[in-house]
Amino acid sequence: MLDDLEPETLALHTGIHRSQFNEHSEAIYLTSSFVFESAAQAAARFSGEESGNIYSRFTNPTVTAMQERLAALEGAEACVATSSGMSAILACVMGLLSAGDHIIASRSLFGATVNLFSNILNRFNIQTTFVSATDIDEWRSAVKVNTKLLFLETPSNPLTEISDISALSAVAKQANAWLVVDNCFCTPILQKPLELGADLVVHSATKYLDGQGRVLGGAVLGKRDLLMDGGIFSFLRTAGPTLSAFNAWVILKGLETLKIRMDAHCAHAMEIAHWLEKQKNVTRVFYPGLSSHPQYELARRQQTAGGGGIVTFEVEGGKEAAWRVIDSARLISITANLGDTKSTLTHPATTTHGRISQEARDAAGITGGLLRIAVGLESPQDIKADLARGLLS
Ligand SMILES: *Cc1c(COP(=O)(O)O)cnc(C)c1O
C-alpha cells in the first residue's frame, strides 16, 4: 500500500509500530537492553534463530523506525543509522574494504571526509586518488586493479559542482567497484542516487534530515545484502558508532517536515541567488538552479525538485570585503553548519577550507572573496536586507 505514496506522505506514515498504548506520535524507546522471556529465548535471539531486539548497540525500535522512514524516502531496500555523517562514511569503508584496497574520490568533498581518506585510512594501507568532481575521464583513468570504492558528493561544497551520478555508476560497474554518494545537500526530496545507479547512499542526518540544528546523526542506505551481509551493519554493531534512540527520534520527527522544508529552502535560495546576481559588487554566483550554472542541464535532470539550499557567491575585494559581509549581518548566524532552519554564513577560505594549502585552495577555486550561505527558512526579504548591509557598505 505504501509503494504508491508521495514522499511527504511516506515521511508521515512509514516506520510506525504502535505500542500497547496506541500512541499517535511515535514513541521513544530509551533503553540500552531488552528483556527475554526465558533462557531459551535469549539463546535463540543471540544465535539469530529468532529475530528481535537484544541490545541498543545492535538494534533499537526507535532507530529502526527512523531507518524504515528514511529507506522509504530514498527508495532503498535497507538503511542502517549511525551516530554521525562521518561514522556513516567510516562504516562503508570498514564494512566493505580491506588493507590494500583503493578508493577514488571527488576532490570536492566535505573537509573531514578528505581528512579521513587521506590522513587516517592511508595508515591502514587504503589509498585514495582524488579526481575532479566533473571530469568522468579522470575517474576512468584513476581506476586500478584494487579499486573498490568510488565516492562523491553532489552538489559539491562550496562551489556547487554537479557530478554525473549515472555516468560514474557506469565507471564503477566497469571497475567492479561500489559507487557511494553522499546525498547530504540534496536529501531524497531532490535527488535519489540509488535510482541513478549508486550502490550506497550516505547521509549526515545532522543537516537537512533533522533540519533544525539539534542533533548529530547519519545513515547508510542501499541493497539489503550489501548493508546487512556485506559487513556494514556488522561493523556498526561490533564497533559501536550506532545512532542513539533519542537522536533517532528527533530525526524521525524531522523527516515529517522534510518535503516542505526542502521546497522552502530551494525557493528561498533561488530568490537570493537571483538577487545576488544583480548586485554590482558580486562577481559570481554559484547555484545549480541558475541558468548561468555551467551544469544547469545536468542539475535539472539529476535534482528533480530544485537547486537546494546552498548558494555560494564571490564579492569584489577579496577576504576583507567578504568578512565585511559576514560581520555586518545581524540576522544570519556566523557558523559553518548547514541544513538548519536558521540561515548560516561562512567564509570557506578561512574556515571549512582553511587548513588546506593555498595552492590546493587556488586549484579548487576557493578564493578570498568567496562566501557560502546556507539559506534557512526566514523571509528571503529579511535575508537580502541582512546581506545588503555588508555588500553596500
Ligand atoms: C556535515 C557533513 C558530513 C559529516 O556529517 P557529521 O554529521 O557532521 O559527521 C558529511 N558530508 C557532508 C556533505 C556534510 O555536509
Short mmCIF file of C-alpha atoms and ligand atoms in Angstrom, two decimals:
data_model
loop_
_atom_site.label_atom_id
_atom_site.label_comp_id
_atom_site.label_asym_id
_atom_site.label_seq_id
_atom_site.Cartn_x
_atom_site.Cartn_y
_atom_site.Cartn_z
CA MET A 1 0.00 0.00 0.00
CA LEU A 2 2.85 2.39 0.87
CA ASP A 3 4.55 1.88 -2.51
CA ASP A 4 2.48 4.42 -4.43
CA LEU A 5 2.64 7.24 -1.90
CA GLU A 6 4.30 10.60 -2.41
CA PRO A 7 7.38 11.49 -0.32
CA GLU A 8 5.58 13.86 2.07
CA THR A 9 3.07 11.09 2.82
CA LEU A 10 5.75 8.42 3.24
CA ALA A 11 7.53 10.72 5.69
CA LEU A 12 4.46 10.68 7.92
CA HIS A 13 3.18 7.12 7.59
CA THR A 14 6.21 4.80 7.42
CA GLY A 15 8.19 3.33 10.32
CA ILE A 16 5.17 3.28 12.62
CA HIS A 17 4.95 0.40 15.13
CA ARG A 18 2.44 1.38 17.81
CA SER A 19 2.89 0.11 21.35
CA GLN A 20 0.08 -1.30 23.52
CA PHE A 21 -0.86 2.32 24.34
CA ASN A 22 -1.73 3.12 20.71
CA GLU A 23 0.08 6.47 20.78
CA HIS A 24 -0.41 8.71 17.71
CA SER A 25 3.04 10.33 17.72
CA GLU A 26 5.89 7.81 17.63
CA ALA A 27 7.13 6.55 21.00
CA ILE A 28 10.76 6.84 22.02
CA TYR A 29 12.47 3.76 23.47
CA LEU A 30 15.27 4.92 25.73
CA THR A 31 16.60 1.56 26.83
CA SER A 32 20.01 0.02 26.45
CA SER A 33 18.83 -3.59 26.56
CA PHE A 34 15.74 -5.77 26.09
CA VAL A 35 14.34 -8.50 28.33
CA PHE A 36 13.79 -12.12 27.27
CA GLU A 37 11.00 -14.39 28.40
CA SER A 38 13.28 -17.35 29.03
CA ALA A 39 16.84 -18.57 28.78
CA ALA A 40 15.81 -20.38 25.60
CA GLN A 41 14.54 -17.17 24.05
CA ALA A 42 17.75 -15.33 24.98
CA ALA A 43 19.75 -18.10 23.31
CA ALA A 44 17.51 -18.01 20.22
CA ARG A 45 17.89 -14.22 19.90
CA PHE A 46 21.66 -14.35 20.25
CA SER A 47 22.00 -17.18 17.73
CA GLY A 48 19.84 -15.30 15.25
CA GLU A 49 17.26 -18.10 15.18
CA GLU A 50 14.64 -15.64 16.45
CA SER A 51 14.58 -12.01 15.34
CA GLY A 52 14.10 -9.25 17.88
CA ASN A 53 15.93 -6.63 19.89
CA ILE A 54 18.80 -7.61 22.18
CA TYR A 55 20.86 -4.54 22.94
CA SER A 56 20.71 -0.99 21.55
CA ARG A 57 24.19 -1.11 20.06
CA PHE A 58 22.67 -3.70 17.68
CA THR A 59 19.09 -2.53 17.18
CA ASN A 60 16.53 -0.32 18.93
CA PRO A 61 12.86 0.18 17.94
CA THR A 62 13.16 4.00 17.63
CA VAL A 63 16.28 3.67 15.49
CA THR A 64 14.52 1.01 13.38
CA ALA A 65 11.57 3.36 12.84
CA MET A 66 13.87 6.14 11.63
CA GLN A 67 15.72 3.70 9.34
CA GLU A 68 12.46 2.47 7.79
CA ARG A 69 11.23 6.01 7.15
CA LEU A 70 14.47 7.17 5.55
CA ALA A 71 14.68 3.97 3.46
CA ALA A 72 11.14 4.62 2.17
CA LEU A 73 12.14 8.16 1.15
CA GLU A 74 15.39 7.10 -0.60
CA GLY A 75 13.69 4.12 -2.25
CA ALA A 76 16.25 1.85 -0.56
CA GLU A 77 15.86 -1.80 0.43
CA ALA A 78 17.64 -1.19 3.71
CA CYS A 79 19.06 1.52 5.94
CA VAL A 80 21.42 1.48 8.91
CA ALA A 81 21.62 4.56 11.09
CA THR A 82 24.90 5.84 12.53
CA SER A 83 25.97 8.29 15.23
CA SER A 84 27.03 10.95 12.68
CA GLY A 85 27.57 11.51 8.97
CA MET A 86 31.28 10.74 9.37
CA SER A 87 30.57 7.41 11.04
CA ALA A 88 28.29 6.53 8.10
CA ILE A 89 31.21 7.09 5.72
CA LEU A 90 33.59 5.21 8.02
CA ALA A 91 31.13 2.29 8.24
CA CYS A 92 31.08 1.95 4.43
CA VAL A 93 34.87 1.77 4.33
CA MET A 94 35.30 -0.52 7.35
CA GLY A 95 32.45 -2.75 6.24
CA LEU A 96 33.48 -3.21 2.63
CA LEU A 97 37.23 -2.58 2.26
CA SER A 98 40.45 -4.23 3.45
CA ALA A 99 44.06 -3.12 3.65
CA GLY A 100 45.47 -2.88 0.14
CA ASP A 101 42.22 -1.62 -1.41
CA HIS A 102 41.97 1.66 -3.33
CA ILE A 103 39.39 4.47 -3.31
CA ILE A 104 38.72 7.07 -5.99
CA ALA A 105 37.10 10.18 -4.55
CA SER A 106 35.98 13.56 -5.78
CA ARG A 107 38.39 16.36 -4.88
CA SER A 108 35.38 18.45 -3.80
CA LEU A 109 34.39 16.69 -0.59
CA PHE A 110 33.47 17.67 2.95
CA GLY A 111 36.73 18.50 4.80
CA ALA A 112 36.52 15.70 7.37
CA THR A 113 35.92 13.16 4.58
CA VAL A 114 39.11 14.30 2.82
CA ASN A 115 40.94 14.03 6.14
CA LEU A 116 39.57 10.53 6.81
CA PHE A 117 40.54 9.29 3.35
CA SER A 118 43.94 10.94 3.10
CA ASN A 119 45.30 11.01 6.67
CA ILE A 120 43.64 8.13 8.51
CA LEU A 121 42.82 5.38 6.02
CA ASN A 122 46.28 5.61 4.45
CA ARG A 123 47.72 4.45 7.80
CA PHE A 124 45.79 1.21 7.25
CA ASN A 125 47.07 0.90 3.68
CA ILE A 126 43.87 2.06 2.00
CA GLN A 127 44.97 4.69 -0.52
CA THR A 128 42.75 7.32 -2.15
CA THR A 129 43.16 9.07 -5.51
CA PHE A 130 41.37 12.42 -5.65
CA VAL A 131 39.92 13.48 -9.00
CA SER A 132 37.78 16.25 -10.49
CA ALA A 133 34.12 16.14 -9.47
CA THR A 134 33.05 16.77 -13.06
CA ASP A 135 35.61 15.12 -15.38
CA ILE A 136 34.48 11.50 -15.95
CA ASP A 137 37.71 10.66 -17.83
CA GLU A 138 39.77 11.46 -14.74
CA TRP A 139 37.74 8.91 -12.76
CA ARG A 140 38.11 6.32 -15.51
CA SER A 141 41.88 6.79 -15.72
CA ALA A 142 42.28 6.56 -11.94
CA VAL A 143 40.86 3.02 -11.83
CA LYS A 144 43.36 0.38 -10.63
CA VAL A 145 43.02 -3.38 -10.20
CA ASN A 146 42.49 -2.88 -6.45
CA THR A 147 39.90 -0.06 -6.77
CA LYS A 148 36.91 -0.98 -4.61
CA LEU A 149 35.09 2.28 -3.95
CA LEU A 150 34.15 5.46 -5.84
CA PHE A 151 32.99 8.26 -3.55
CA LEU A 152 31.37 11.61 -4.34
CA GLU A 153 29.13 14.36 -3.06
CA THR A 154 26.90 16.39 -5.39
CA PRO A 155 26.41 19.35 -5.47
CA SER A 156 29.86 19.96 -4.03
CA ASN A 157 30.71 22.27 -1.17
CA PRO A 158 31.16 25.21 -1.58
CA LEU A 159 31.21 25.65 -5.39
CA THR A 160 28.09 23.55 -6.14
CA GLU A 161 29.76 21.48 -8.89
CA ILE A 162 27.49 18.66 -10.10
CA SER A 163 28.86 15.12 -10.51
CA ASP A 164 27.06 12.93 -13.04
CA ILE A 165 25.88 10.00 -10.88
CA SER A 166 24.69 7.80 -13.80
CA ALA A 167 27.93 8.23 -15.73
CA LEU A 168 30.04 7.48 -12.67
CA SER A 169 27.92 4.47 -11.82
CA ALA A 170 28.89 3.05 -15.23
CA VAL A 171 32.58 3.68 -14.42
CA ALA A 172 32.13 1.91 -11.06
CA LYS A 173 30.39 -1.10 -12.64
CA GLN A 174 33.13 -1.49 -15.23
CA ALA A 175 35.76 -1.32 -12.45
CA ASN A 176 33.82 -3.84 -10.35
CA ALA A 177 33.72 -1.22 -7.58
CA TRP A 178 30.93 0.28 -5.47
CA LEU A 179 29.71 3.84 -6.04
CA VAL A 180 28.89 5.67 -2.80
CA VAL A 181 27.10 9.04 -2.94
CA ASP A 182 26.92 11.46 -0.01
CA ASN A 183 23.38 12.81 -0.51
CA CYS A 184 23.54 15.31 2.34
CA PHE A 185 22.99 18.51 0.31
CA CYS A 186 20.03 17.25 -1.72
CA THR A 187 18.25 14.76 0.56
CA PRO A 188 15.96 12.21 -1.14
CA ILE A 189 13.49 15.03 -1.81
CA LEU A 190 15.74 16.47 -4.54
CA GLN A 191 17.88 13.54 -5.65
CA LYS A 192 17.75 9.73 -5.48
CA PRO A 193 21.25 8.40 -6.19
CA LEU A 194 20.18 4.73 -5.89
CA GLU A 195 17.78 5.18 -8.83
CA LEU A 196 20.64 6.74 -10.79
CA GLY A 197 22.88 3.70 -10.24
CA ALA A 198 24.69 4.36 -6.95
CA ASP A 199 25.27 1.28 -4.79
CA LEU A 200 25.08 3.12 -1.49
CA VAL A 201 23.89 6.49 -0.22
CA VAL A 202 25.33 8.06 2.92
CA HIS A 203 23.77 10.89 4.90
CA SER A 204 24.75 13.34 7.53
CA ALA A 205 21.34 13.44 9.21
CA THR A 206 22.76 16.33 11.23
CA LYS A 207 21.92 18.61 8.31
CA TYR A 208 18.56 18.71 6.50
CA LEU A 209 17.14 15.41 7.81
CA ASP A 210 16.96 16.77 11.36
CA GLY A 211 16.79 20.16 9.74
CA GLN A 212 16.68 22.17 12.92
CA GLY A 213 20.30 22.03 14.07
CA ARG A 214 19.61 19.87 17.13
CA VAL A 215 21.38 16.51 16.92
CA LEU A 216 24.12 14.58 15.12
CA GLY A 217 23.25 11.51 13.14
CA GLY A 218 23.94 9.64 9.94
CA ALA A 219 22.82 6.74 7.77
CA VAL A 220 23.91 4.33 5.05
CA LEU A 221 21.29 3.09 2.57
CA GLY A 222 21.24 0.58 -0.24
CA LYS A 223 20.65 -3.07 -1.08
CA ARG A 224 19.97 -5.35 1.88
CA ASP A 225 22.73 -7.84 1.05
CA LEU A 226 25.41 -5.15 0.79
CA LEU A 227 24.38 -3.47 4.05
CA MET A 228 23.34 -6.37 6.23
CA ASP A 229 25.50 -9.26 4.96
CA GLY A 230 28.25 -7.20 3.36
CA GLY A 231 29.83 -6.09 6.61
CA ILE A 232 28.47 -2.58 7.20
CA PHE A 233 25.86 -3.47 9.84
CA SER A 234 28.27 -5.95 11.38
CA PHE A 235 30.92 -3.22 11.72
CA LEU A 236 28.40 -0.88 13.39
CA ARG A 237 27.04 -3.37 15.91
CA THR A 238 30.55 -4.53 16.78
CA ALA A 239 32.48 -1.24 16.83
CA GLY A 240 29.57 0.83 18.17
CA PRO A 241 29.05 4.12 16.25
CA THR A 242 25.31 3.47 16.24
CA LEU A 243 22.64 6.16 16.47
CA SER A 244 21.17 6.85 19.92
CA ALA A 245 17.43 6.30 20.33
CA PHE A 246 16.91 9.90 21.35
CA ASN A 247 18.67 11.30 18.27
CA ALA A 248 16.82 8.78 16.08
CA TRP A 249 13.51 10.08 17.42
CA VAL A 250 14.48 13.72 16.74
CA ILE A 251 15.46 12.82 13.16
CA LEU A 252 12.35 10.62 12.70
CA LYS A 253 10.18 13.63 13.56
CA GLY A 254 12.39 15.95 11.48
CA LEU A 255 11.72 13.78 8.42
CA GLU A 256 7.99 14.51 8.72
CA THR A 257 8.57 18.08 7.54
CA LEU A 258 11.47 17.38 5.15
CA LYS A 259 9.49 17.96 1.95
CA ILE A 260 8.02 21.33 2.90
CA ARG A 261 11.33 22.45 4.36
CA MET A 262 13.30 21.47 1.24
CA ASP A 263 10.74 23.16 -1.00
CA ALA A 264 11.12 26.35 1.05
CA HIS A 265 14.95 26.12 1.24
CA CYS A 266 15.04 25.78 -2.58
CA ALA A 267 12.60 28.61 -3.24
CA HIS A 268 14.33 31.00 -0.84
CA ALA A 269 17.80 30.08 -2.14
CA MET A 270 16.64 30.67 -5.73
CA GLU A 271 15.30 34.10 -4.85
CA ILE A 272 18.53 35.05 -3.06
CA ALA A 273 20.71 33.68 -5.88
CA HIS A 274 18.78 35.77 -8.45
CA TRP A 275 19.10 38.85 -6.26
CA LEU A 276 22.85 38.30 -5.69
CA GLU A 277 23.41 38.06 -9.45
CA LYS A 278 22.14 41.62 -9.74
CA GLN A 279 24.36 43.13 -7.01
CA LYS A 280 27.16 45.16 -8.55
CA ASN A 281 29.91 44.10 -6.14
CA VAL A 282 29.07 40.41 -6.50
CA THR A 283 31.32 38.97 -9.21
CA ARG A 284 29.94 35.41 -9.38
CA VAL A 285 27.06 33.36 -8.03
CA PHE A 286 27.24 29.56 -7.84
CA TYR A 287 23.81 27.93 -7.60
CA PRO A 288 22.60 24.85 -9.55
CA GLY A 289 19.15 26.40 -10.02
CA LEU A 290 20.51 29.34 -12.04
CA SER A 291 20.68 29.00 -15.81
CA SER A 292 24.16 30.60 -15.57
CA HIS A 293 25.42 27.49 -13.70
CA PRO A 294 27.81 25.57 -16.02
CA GLN A 295 25.97 22.29 -15.34
CA TYR A 296 22.45 23.66 -15.17
CA GLU A 297 21.05 20.97 -17.52
CA LEU A 298 22.64 18.08 -15.61
CA ALA A 299 21.41 19.57 -12.32
CA ARG A 300 17.87 19.77 -13.68
CA ARG A 301 17.98 16.13 -14.79
CA GLN A 302 19.53 14.84 -11.59
CA GLN A 303 17.97 17.10 -8.93
CA THR A 304 14.40 16.87 -9.99
CA ALA A 305 12.88 19.07 -7.29
CA GLY A 306 15.18 22.09 -7.16
CA GLY A 307 18.63 23.56 -6.73
CA GLY A 308 18.98 23.04 -2.98
CA GLY A 309 19.58 25.46 -0.14
CA ILE A 310 23.25 26.37 -0.58
CA VAL A 311 24.25 29.48 -2.50
CA THR A 312 27.90 30.45 -2.91
CA PHE A 313 28.98 33.83 -4.22
CA GLU A 314 32.11 35.88 -4.71
CA VAL A 315 32.41 39.51 -3.73
CA GLU A 316 34.80 42.03 -5.20
CA GLY A 317 37.62 43.00 -2.80
CA GLY A 318 38.79 39.58 -1.55
CA LYS A 319 38.81 38.44 2.05
CA GLU A 320 38.37 41.92 3.53
CA ALA A 321 35.16 42.53 1.58
CA ALA A 322 33.87 39.01 2.32
CA TRP A 323 34.49 39.42 6.05
CA ARG A 324 32.66 42.77 5.93
CA VAL A 325 29.54 40.99 4.63
CA ILE A 326 29.78 38.44 7.45
CA ASP A 327 30.43 40.97 10.20
CA SER A 328 27.62 43.28 9.03
CA ALA A 329 24.99 40.52 9.25
CA ARG A 330 22.71 40.82 12.26
CA LEU A 331 20.30 38.00 11.47
CA ILE A 332 22.33 35.37 9.65
CA SER A 333 24.42 33.21 12.00
CA ILE A 334 28.19 33.04 11.55
CA THR A 335 28.64 29.27 11.65
CA ALA A 336 29.86 26.55 9.34
CA ASN A 337 26.85 24.29 9.87
CA LEU A 338 24.18 23.99 7.20
CA GLY A 339 20.75 22.50 6.69
CA ASP A 340 19.28 24.40 9.62
CA THR A 341 16.04 26.39 9.72
CA LYS A 342 18.24 29.42 10.52
CA SER A 343 20.43 30.81 7.72
CA THR A 344 24.18 30.48 8.19
CA LEU A 345 27.07 32.32 6.52
CA THR A 346 30.61 31.01 6.10
CA HIS A 347 33.93 32.22 4.67
CA PRO A 348 35.25 28.89 3.26
CA ALA A 349 38.85 30.07 2.68
CA THR A 350 39.44 30.73 6.40
CA THR A 351 37.13 28.11 7.96
CA THR A 352 35.99 24.90 6.26
CA HIS A 353 38.85 25.03 3.73
CA GLY A 354 41.33 26.95 5.92
CA ARG A 355 43.62 24.03 6.70
CA ILE A 356 44.41 23.05 3.13
CA SER A 357 47.34 24.73 1.33
CA GLN A 358 46.97 27.97 -0.63
CA GLU A 359 47.78 26.05 -3.85
CA ALA A 360 45.06 23.49 -3.14
CA ARG A 361 42.60 26.30 -2.38
CA ASP A 362 43.50 28.09 -5.63
CA ALA A 363 43.14 24.83 -7.58
CA ALA A 364 39.71 24.30 -6.02
CA GLY A 365 38.63 27.89 -6.77
CA ILE A 366 38.16 28.81 -3.08
CA THR A 367 39.09 32.48 -3.37
CA GLY A 368 39.31 35.07 -0.58
CA GLY A 369 36.14 36.78 -1.77
CA LEU A 370 34.03 33.61 -1.66
CA LEU A 371 31.08 33.34 0.74
CA ARG A 372 28.66 30.45 1.30
CA ILE A 373 25.18 30.97 2.59
CA ALA A 374 23.07 28.02 3.71
CA VAL A 375 19.67 29.58 3.19
CA GLY A 376 17.25 28.95 6.04
CA LEU A 377 13.54 29.48 6.41
CA GLU A 378 13.48 33.18 7.29
CA SER A 379 11.72 35.51 4.86
CA PRO A 380 14.11 35.90 1.88
CA GLN A 381 13.40 39.63 2.06
CA ASP A 382 14.98 39.81 5.52
CA ILE A 383 17.99 37.75 4.41
CA LYS A 384 18.56 40.01 1.40
CA ALA A 385 18.42 43.09 3.64
CA ASP A 386 20.90 41.45 6.03
CA LEU A 387 23.35 40.67 3.19
CA ALA A 388 22.88 44.10 1.63
CA ARG A 389 24.21 45.78 4.80
CA GLY A 390 27.71 44.40 4.21
CA LEU A 391 27.59 44.37 0.40
CA LEU A 392 26.78 48.04 0.06
CA SER A 393 28.88 49.46 2.90
C1 LIG B 1 28.39 17.62 7.66
C2 LIG B 1 28.71 16.74 6.53
C3 LIG B 1 29.25 15.45 6.73
C4 LIG B 1 29.59 14.93 8.11
O1 LIG B 1 28.48 14.80 8.91
P1 LIG B 1 28.52 14.84 10.52
O2 LIG B 1 27.13 14.51 10.90
O3 LIG B 1 28.98 16.20 10.92
O4 LIG B 1 29.50 13.79 10.94
C5 LIG B 1 29.49 14.66 5.64
N1 LIG B 1 29.23 15.10 4.38
C6 LIG B 1 28.71 16.33 4.15
C7 LIG B 1 28.43 16.75 2.76
C8 LIG B 1 28.45 17.19 5.21
O5 LIG B 1 27.96 18.41 4.95
#
